[in-house]
């Protein structure tokens, strides 16, 4: 976590729990294996990086299925969060005119928590392997704090018991033998708490702004009726 915060320009979160549910509910796999989960992750990364690898045309919004919470690869509730940015990628061998129409048609159906964020889209006429149409969406939302809260709670339980810290040979730390100190875990947990706090503050700020805007709209309507 420390190195990601300090050096990474962007981080994509993949939640095994959410991807496992996709394998069960949508792919109808009775016993999903890690190879199935890894295949979905690699396919997602191919969609995300397609705009860097191929030339394409800038567009507006993606298809409805991409924004369906059931297709998310993280177990969070997006309706409870506010979005900073959204990037959508669509790859199809169909006519770009048809694709543009489908994307434009979804404009009026974007959820309210998308309205104030920056939405960018890319459309490529180079489809992914073995499919005619595929798409992906990358979002930065305050609902991501659910992932970090869950990771933090799981970490606290193990760290309290010093799990895996003193399981090495001759009582040495298994992580310590790889050059990691126990204080690095403490620092990483602190950074995670700061990240959660930042998301919570942003969500509370946006909620207050929406309430103020709603009150202002109601007041204006009342004044117009009196006039």
JSON list of C-alpha atoms in Angstrom, two decimals, residues 17-169:
[
{"chain": "A", "resi": 17, "resn": "UNK", "atom": "CA", "xyz": [-15.28, -12.40, -4.07]},
{"chain": "A", "resi": 18, "resn": "UNK", "atom": "CA", "xyz": [-17.04, -10.31, -6.71]},
{"chain": "A", "resi": 19, "resn": "UNK", "atom": "CA", "xyz": [-15.39, -12.13, -9.63]},
{"chain": "A", "resi": 20, "resn": "UNK", "atom": "CA", "xyz": [-16.28, -15.49, -8.07]},
{"chain": "A", "resi": 21, "resn": "UNK", "atom": "CA", "xyz": [-19.93, -14.39, -7.99]},
{"chain": "A", "resi": 22, "resn": "UNK", "atom": "CA", "xyz": [-19.73, -13.45, -11.69]},
{"chain": "A", "resi": 23, "resn": "UNK", "atom": "CA", "xyz": [-18.41, -16.95, -12.47]},
{"chain": "A", "resi": 24, "resn": "UNK", "atom": "CA", "xyz": [-21.27, -18.55, -10.54]},
{"chain": "A", "resi": 25, "resn": "UNK", "atom": "CA", "xyz": [-24.20, -16.33, -11.51]},
{"chain": "A", "resi": 26, "resn": "UNK", "atom": "CA", "xyz": [-23.39, -15.29, -15.08]},
{"chain": "A", "resi": 27, "resn": "UNK", "atom": "CA", "xyz": [-20.96, -17.86, -16.46]},
{"chain": "A", "resi": 28, "resn": "UNK", "atom": "CA", "xyz": [-22.85, -20.63, -14.62]},
{"chain": "A", "resi": 29, "resn": "UNK", "atom": "CA", "xyz": [-19.65, -22.37, -13.54]},
{"chain": "A", "resi": 30, "resn": "UNK", "atom": "CA", "xyz": [-20.36, -24.90, -10.79]},
{"chain": "A", "resi": 31, "resn": "UNK", "atom": "CA", "xyz": [-16.84, -24.80, -9.33]},
{"chain": "A", "resi": 32, "resn": "UNK", "atom": "CA", "xyz": [-14.87, -21.75, -10.53]},
{"chain": "A", "resi": 33, "resn": "UNK", "atom": "CA", "xyz": [-11.09, -22.12, -10.41]},
{"chain": "A", "resi": 34, "resn": "UNK", "atom": "CA", "xyz": [-8.38, -19.50, -10.21]},
{"chain": "A", "resi": 35, "resn": "UNK", "atom": "CA", "xyz": [-7.81, -19.87, -13.95]},
{"chain": "A", "resi": 36, "resn": "UNK", "atom": "CA", "xyz": [-11.43, -18.73, -14.51]},
{"chain": "A", "resi": 37, "resn": "UNK", "atom": "CA", "xyz": [-10.96, -15.73, -12.24]},
{"chain": "A", "resi": 38, "resn": "UNK", "atom": "CA", "xyz": [-7.63, -14.86, -13.85]},
{"chain": "A", "resi": 39, "resn": "UNK", "atom": "CA", "xyz": [-9.20, -15.10, -17.31]},
{"chain": "A", "resi": 40, "resn": "UNK", "atom": "CA", "xyz": [-11.82, -12.50, -16.37]},
{"chain": "A", "resi": 41, "resn": "UNK", "atom": "CA", "xyz": [-9.17, -10.22, -14.89]},
{"chain": "A", "resi": 42, "resn": "UNK", "atom": "CA", "xyz": [-6.93, -10.50, -17.96]},
{"chain": "A", "resi": 43, "resn": "UNK", "atom": "CA", "xyz": [-9.90, -9.87, -20.27]},
{"chain": "A", "resi": 44, "resn": "UNK", "atom": "CA", "xyz": [-10.80, -6.79, -18.26]},
{"chain": "A", "resi": 45, "resn": "UNK", "atom": "CA", "xyz": [-7.24, -5.46, -18.42]},
{"chain": "A", "resi": 46, "resn": "UNK", "atom": "CA", "xyz": [-7.18, -6.03, -22.20]},
{"chain": "A", "resi": 47, "resn": "UNK", "atom": "CA", "xyz": [-10.30, -3.86, -22.51]},
{"chain": "A", "resi": 48, "resn": "UNK", "atom": "CA", "xyz": [-8.87, -1.17, -20.25]},
{"chain": "A", "resi": 49, "resn": "UNK", "atom": "CA", "xyz": [-5.55, -0.94, -22.11]},
{"chain": "A", "resi": 50, "resn": "UNK", "atom": "CA", "xyz": [-7.02, -1.27, -25.62]},
{"chain": "A", "resi": 51, "resn": "UNK", "atom": "CA", "xyz": [-7.00, 2.51, -26.14]},
{"chain": "A", "resi": 52, "resn": "UNK", "atom": "CA", "xyz": [-3.25, 2.57, -25.50]},
{"chain": "A", "resi": 53, "resn": "UNK", "atom": "CA", "xyz": [-2.59, -0.28, -27.94]},
{"chain": "A", "resi": 54, "resn": "UNK", "atom": "CA", "xyz": [-4.94, 0.68, -30.79]},
{"chain": "A", "resi": 55, "resn": "UNK", "atom": "CA", "xyz": [-6.11, 3.87, -32.42]},
{"chain": "A", "resi": 56, "resn": "UNK", "atom": "CA", "xyz": [-9.75, 4.72, -31.80]},
{"chain": "A", "resi": 57, "resn": "UNK", "atom": "CA", "xyz": [-12.37, 7.46, -31.81]},
{"chain": "A", "resi": 58, "resn": "UNK", "atom": "CA", "xyz": [-13.49, 9.45, -28.77]},
{"chain": "A", "resi": 59, "resn": "UNK", "atom": "CA", "xyz": [-17.08, 8.83, -27.70]},
{"chain": "A", "resi": 60, "resn": "UNK", "atom": "CA", "xyz": [-19.55, 9.59, -24.91]},
{"chain": "A", "resi": 61, "resn": "UNK", "atom": "CA", "xyz": [-21.14, 6.76, -22.88]},
{"chain": "A", "resi": 62, "resn": "UNK", "atom": "CA", "xyz": [-21.07, 2.98, -22.85]},
{"chain": "A", "resi": 63, "resn": "UNK", "atom": "CA", "xyz": [-23.76, 0.38, -22.94]},
{"chain": "A", "resi": 64, "resn": "UNK", "atom": "CA", "xyz": [-26.08, -0.29, -20.03]},
{"chain": "A", "resi": 65, "resn": "UNK", "atom": "CA", "xyz": [-24.54, -3.66, -19.16]},
{"chain": "A", "resi": 66, "resn": "UNK", "atom": "CA", "xyz": [-21.18, -2.10, -18.36]},
{"chain": "A", "resi": 67, "resn": "UNK", "atom": "CA", "xyz": [-22.72, 0.01, -15.61]},
{"chain": "A", "resi": 68, "resn": "UNK", "atom": "CA", "xyz": [-24.67, -2.89, -14.12]},
{"chain": "A", "resi": 69, "resn": "UNK", "atom": "CA", "xyz": [-23.42, -3.38, -10.51]},
{"chain": "A", "resi": 70, "resn": "UNK", "atom": "CA", "xyz": [-23.73, -7.15, -10.94]},
{"chain": "A", "resi": 71, "resn": "UNK", "atom": "CA", "xyz": [-20.91, -7.03, -13.49]},
{"chain": "A", "resi": 72, "resn": "UNK", "atom": "CA", "xyz": [-18.51, -5.13, -11.25]},
{"chain": "A", "resi": 73, "resn": "UNK", "atom": "CA", "xyz": [-15.28, -6.87, -10.28]},
{"chain": "A", "resi": 74, "resn": "UNK", "atom": "CA", "xyz": [-15.38, -5.40, -6.78]},
{"chain": "A", "resi": 75, "resn": "UNK", "atom": "CA", "xyz": [-17.96, -6.28, -4.13]},
{"chain": "A", "resi": 76, "resn": "UNK", "atom": "CA", "xyz": [-19.23, -2.75, -3.41]},
{"chain": "A", "resi": 77, "resn": "UNK", "atom": "CA", "xyz": [-22.57, -0.93, -3.66]},
{"chain": "A", "resi": 78, "resn": "UNK", "atom": "CA", "xyz": [-22.02, 1.84, -6.25]},
{"chain": "A", "resi": 79, "resn": "UNK", "atom": "CA", "xyz": [-25.39, 3.44, -5.50]},
{"chain": "A", "resi": 80, "resn": "UNK", "atom": "CA", "xyz": [-24.06, 4.48, -2.08]},
{"chain": "A", "resi": 81, "resn": "UNK", "atom": "CA", "xyz": [-21.04, 6.28, -3.51]},
{"chain": "A", "resi": 82, "resn": "UNK", "atom": "CA", "xyz": [-20.19, 9.41, -5.47]},
{"chain": "A", "resi": 83, "resn": "UNK", "atom": "CA", "xyz": [-18.04, 9.25, -8.60]},
{"chain": "A", "resi": 84, "resn": "UNK", "atom": "CA", "xyz": [-14.91, 11.30, -9.30]},
{"chain": "A", "resi": 85, "resn": "UNK", "atom": "CA", "xyz": [-14.20, 10.04, -12.80]},
{"chain": "A", "resi": 86, "resn": "UNK", "atom": "CA", "xyz": [-15.49, 7.40, -15.19]},
{"chain": "A", "resi": 87, "resn": "UNK", "atom": "CA", "xyz": [-13.73, 5.99, -18.26]},
{"chain": "A", "resi": 88, "resn": "UNK", "atom": "CA", "xyz": [-15.56, 3.63, -20.60]},
{"chain": "A", "resi": 89, "resn": "UNK", "atom": "CA", "xyz": [-14.14, 1.47, -23.37]},
{"chain": "A", "resi": 90, "resn": "UNK", "atom": "CA", "xyz": [-16.16, -0.27, -26.10]},
{"chain": "A", "resi": 91, "resn": "UNK", "atom": "CA", "xyz": [-14.72, -2.61, -28.72]},
{"chain": "A", "resi": 92, "resn": "UNK", "atom": "CA", "xyz": [-16.86, -3.78, -31.64]},
{"chain": "A", "resi": 93, "resn": "UNK", "atom": "CA", "xyz": [-16.53, -4.93, -35.24]},
{"chain": "A", "resi": 94, "resn": "UNK", "atom": "CA", "xyz": [-19.97, -3.48, -35.99]},
{"chain": "A", "resi": 95, "resn": "UNK", "atom": "CA", "xyz": [-20.53, -0.13, -37.67]},
{"chain": "A", "resi": 96, "resn": "UNK", "atom": "CA", "xyz": [-19.34, 2.74, -35.48]},
{"chain": "A", "resi": 97, "resn": "UNK", "atom": "CA", "xyz": [-22.55, 4.57, -36.36]},
{"chain": "A", "resi": 98, "resn": "UNK", "atom": "CA", "xyz": [-24.59, 1.83, -34.68]},
{"chain": "A", "resi": 99, "resn": "UNK", "atom": "CA", "xyz": [-22.27, 1.88, -31.69]},
{"chain": "A", "resi": 100, "resn": "UNK", "atom": "CA", "xyz": [-22.53, 5.67, -31.40]},
{"chain": "A", "resi": 101, "resn": "UNK", "atom": "CA", "xyz": [-26.32, 5.44, -31.43]},
{"chain": "A", "resi": 102, "resn": "UNK", "atom": "CA", "xyz": [-26.32, 2.83, -28.67]},
{"chain": "A", "resi": 103, "resn": "UNK", "atom": "CA", "xyz": [-24.00, 4.93, -26.53]},
{"chain": "A", "resi": 104, "resn": "UNK", "atom": "CA", "xyz": [-25.95, 8.14, -27.01]},
{"chain": "A", "resi": 105, "resn": "UNK", "atom": "CA", "xyz": [-29.18, 6.34, -26.14]},
{"chain": "A", "resi": 106, "resn": "UNK", "atom": "CA", "xyz": [-27.86, 5.64, -22.66]},
{"chain": "A", "resi": 107, "resn": "UNK", "atom": "CA", "xyz": [-27.20, 9.30, -21.79]},
{"chain": "A", "resi": 108, "resn": "UNK", "atom": "CA", "xyz": [-30.58, 9.88, -20.18]},
{"chain": "A", "resi": 109, "resn": "UNK", "atom": "CA", "xyz": [-30.30, 6.70, -18.10]},
{"chain": "A", "resi": 110, "resn": "UNK", "atom": "CA", "xyz": [-27.03, 7.41, -16.31]},
{"chain": "A", "resi": 111, "resn": "UNK", "atom": "CA", "xyz": [-27.57, 7.17, -12.52]},
{"chain": "A", "resi": 112, "resn": "UNK", "atom": "CA", "xyz": [-27.67, 10.47, -10.56]},
{"chain": "A", "resi": 113, "resn": "UNK", "atom": "CA", "xyz": [-24.40, 9.74, -8.76]},
{"chain": "A", "resi": 114, "resn": "UNK", "atom": "CA", "xyz": [-22.63, 9.93, -12.16]},
{"chain": "A", "resi": 115, "resn": "UNK", "atom": "CA", "xyz": [-23.89, 13.38, -13.09]},
{"chain": "A", "resi": 116, "resn": "UNK", "atom": "CA", "xyz": [-21.23, 15.52, -11.42]},
{"chain": "A", "resi": 117, "resn": "UNK", "atom": "CA", "xyz": [-18.24, 13.40, -12.42]},
{"chain": "A", "resi": 118, "resn": "UNK", "atom": "CA", "xyz": [-15.97, 13.52, -15.44]},
{"chain": "A", "resi": 119, "resn": "UNK", "atom": "CA", "xyz": [-17.05, 10.88, -17.99]},
{"chain": "A", "resi": 120, "resn": "UNK", "atom": "CA", "xyz": [-14.70, 9.96, -20.84]},
{"chain": "A", "resi": 121, "resn": "UNK", "atom": "CA", "xyz": [-15.23, 7.24, -23.42]},
{"chain": "A", "resi": 122, "resn": "UNK", "atom": "CA", "xyz": [-13.31, 5.47, -26.14]},
{"chain": "A", "resi": 123, "resn": "UNK", "atom": "CA", "xyz": [-14.64, 3.34, -29.00]},
{"chain": "A", "resi": 124, "resn": "UNK", "atom": "CA", "xyz": [-12.51, 0.96, -31.06]},
{"chain": "A", "resi": 125, "resn": "UNK", "atom": "CA", "xyz": [-13.52, -1.07, -34.12]},
{"chain": "A", "resi": 126, "resn": "UNK", "atom": "CA", "xyz": [-11.00, -3.79, -33.17]},
{"chain": "A", "resi": 127, "resn": "UNK", "atom": "CA", "xyz": [-12.93, -6.42, -31.16]},
{"chain": "A", "resi": 128, "resn": "UNK", "atom": "CA", "xyz": [-11.47, -8.60, -28.46]},
{"chain": "A", "resi": 129, "resn": "UNK", "atom": "CA", "xyz": [-10.57, -12.21, -29.23]},
{"chain": "A", "resi": 130, "resn": "UNK", "atom": "CA", "xyz": [-13.52, -14.55, -29.97]},
{"chain": "A", "resi": 131, "resn": "UNK", "atom": "CA", "xyz": [-16.19, -11.87, -29.38]},
{"chain": "A", "resi": 132, "resn": "UNK", "atom": "CA", "xyz": [-17.97, -9.34, -31.60]},
{"chain": "A", "resi": 133, "resn": "UNK", "atom": "CA", "xyz": [-18.69, -6.79, -28.88]},
{"chain": "A", "resi": 134, "resn": "UNK", "atom": "CA", "xyz": [-17.03, -6.15, -25.53]},
{"chain": "A", "resi": 135, "resn": "UNK", "atom": "CA", "xyz": [-16.63, -3.28, -23.13]},
{"chain": "A", "resi": 136, "resn": "UNK", "atom": "CA", "xyz": [-15.22, -2.16, -19.81]},
{"chain": "A", "resi": 137, "resn": "UNK", "atom": "CA", "xyz": [-15.54, 0.75, -17.43]},
{"chain": "A", "resi": 138, "resn": "UNK", "atom": "CA", "xyz": [-13.02, 2.16, -14.93]},
{"chain": "A", "resi": 139, "resn": "UNK", "atom": "CA", "xyz": [-14.41, 4.29, -12.13]},
{"chain": "A", "resi": 140, "resn": "UNK", "atom": "CA", "xyz": [-13.08, 6.11, -9.10]},
{"chain": "A", "resi": 141, "resn": "UNK", "atom": "CA", "xyz": [-15.90, 6.22, -6.57]},
{"chain": "A", "resi": 142, "resn": "UNK", "atom": "CA", "xyz": [-16.27, 6.82, -2.86]},
{"chain": "A", "resi": 143, "resn": "UNK", "atom": "CA", "xyz": [-17.86, 3.37, -2.70]},
{"chain": "A", "resi": 144, "resn": "UNK", "atom": "CA", "xyz": [-14.31, 2.02, -3.06]},
{"chain": "A", "resi": 145, "resn": "UNK", "atom": "CA", "xyz": [-13.91, 2.65, 0.65]},
{"chain": "A", "resi": 146, "resn": "UNK", "atom": "CA", "xyz": [-15.97, -0.51, 1.20]},
{"chain": "A", "resi": 147, "resn": "UNK", "atom": "CA", "xyz": [-13.10, -2.55, -0.25]},
{"chain": "A", "resi": 148, "resn": "UNK", "atom": "CA", "xyz": [-10.50, -0.82, 1.91]},
{"chain": "A", "resi": 149, "resn": "UNK", "atom": "CA", "xyz": [-12.64, -1.08, 5.05]},
{"chain": "A", "resi": 150, "resn": "UNK", "atom": "CA", "xyz": [-13.04, -4.81, 4.46]},
{"chain": "A", "resi": 151, "resn": "UNK", "atom": "CA", "xyz": [-9.30, -5.26, 3.84]},
{"chain": "A", "resi": 152, "resn": "UNK", "atom": "CA", "xyz": [-8.51, -3.17, 6.92]},
{"chain": "A", "resi": 153, "resn": "UNK", "atom": "CA", "xyz": [-10.80, -5.24, 9.14]},
{"chain": "A", "resi": 154, "resn": "UNK", "atom": "CA", "xyz": [-9.30, -8.50, 7.89]},
{"chain": "A", "resi": 155, "resn": "UNK", "atom": "CA", "xyz": [-5.78, -7.13, 8.38]},
{"chain": "A", "resi": 156, "resn": "UNK", "atom": "CA", "xyz": [-6.54, -5.97, 11.93]},
{"chain": "A", "resi": 157, "resn": "UNK", "atom": "CA", "xyz": [-7.74, -9.44, 12.90]},
{"chain": "A", "resi": 158, "resn": "UNK", "atom": "CA", "xyz": [-4.56, -11.12, 11.61]},
{"chain": "A", "resi": 159, "resn": "UNK", "atom": "CA", "xyz": [-2.17, -8.41, 12.78]},
{"chain": "A", "resi": 160, "resn": "UNK", "atom": "CA", "xyz": [-3.61, -8.53, 16.29]},
{"chain": "A", "resi": 161, "resn": "UNK", "atom": "CA", "xyz": [-2.65, -12.21, 16.44]},
{"chain": "A", "resi": 162, "resn": "UNK", "atom": "CA", "xyz": [0.67, -11.49, 14.67]},
{"chain": "A", "resi": 163, "resn": "UNK", "atom": "CA", "xyz": [-0.39, -14.03, 12.05]},
{"chain": "A", "resi": 164, "resn": "UNK", "atom": "CA", "xyz": [2.35, -14.84, 9.51]},
{"chain": "A", "resi": 165, "resn": "UNK", "atom": "CA", "xyz": [4.75, -12.41, 11.20]},
{"chain": "A", "resi": 166, "resn": "UNK", "atom": "CA", "xyz": [6.54, -15.03, 13.27]},
{"chain": "A", "resi": 167, "resn": "UNK", "atom": "CA", "xyz": [5.97, -18.20, 11.30]},
{"chain": "A", "resi": 168, "resn": "UNK", "atom": "CA", "xyz": [9.39, -18.31, 9.69]},
{"chain": "A", "resi": 169, "resn": "UNK", "atom": "CA", "xyz": [12.30, -20.62, 10.43]}
]
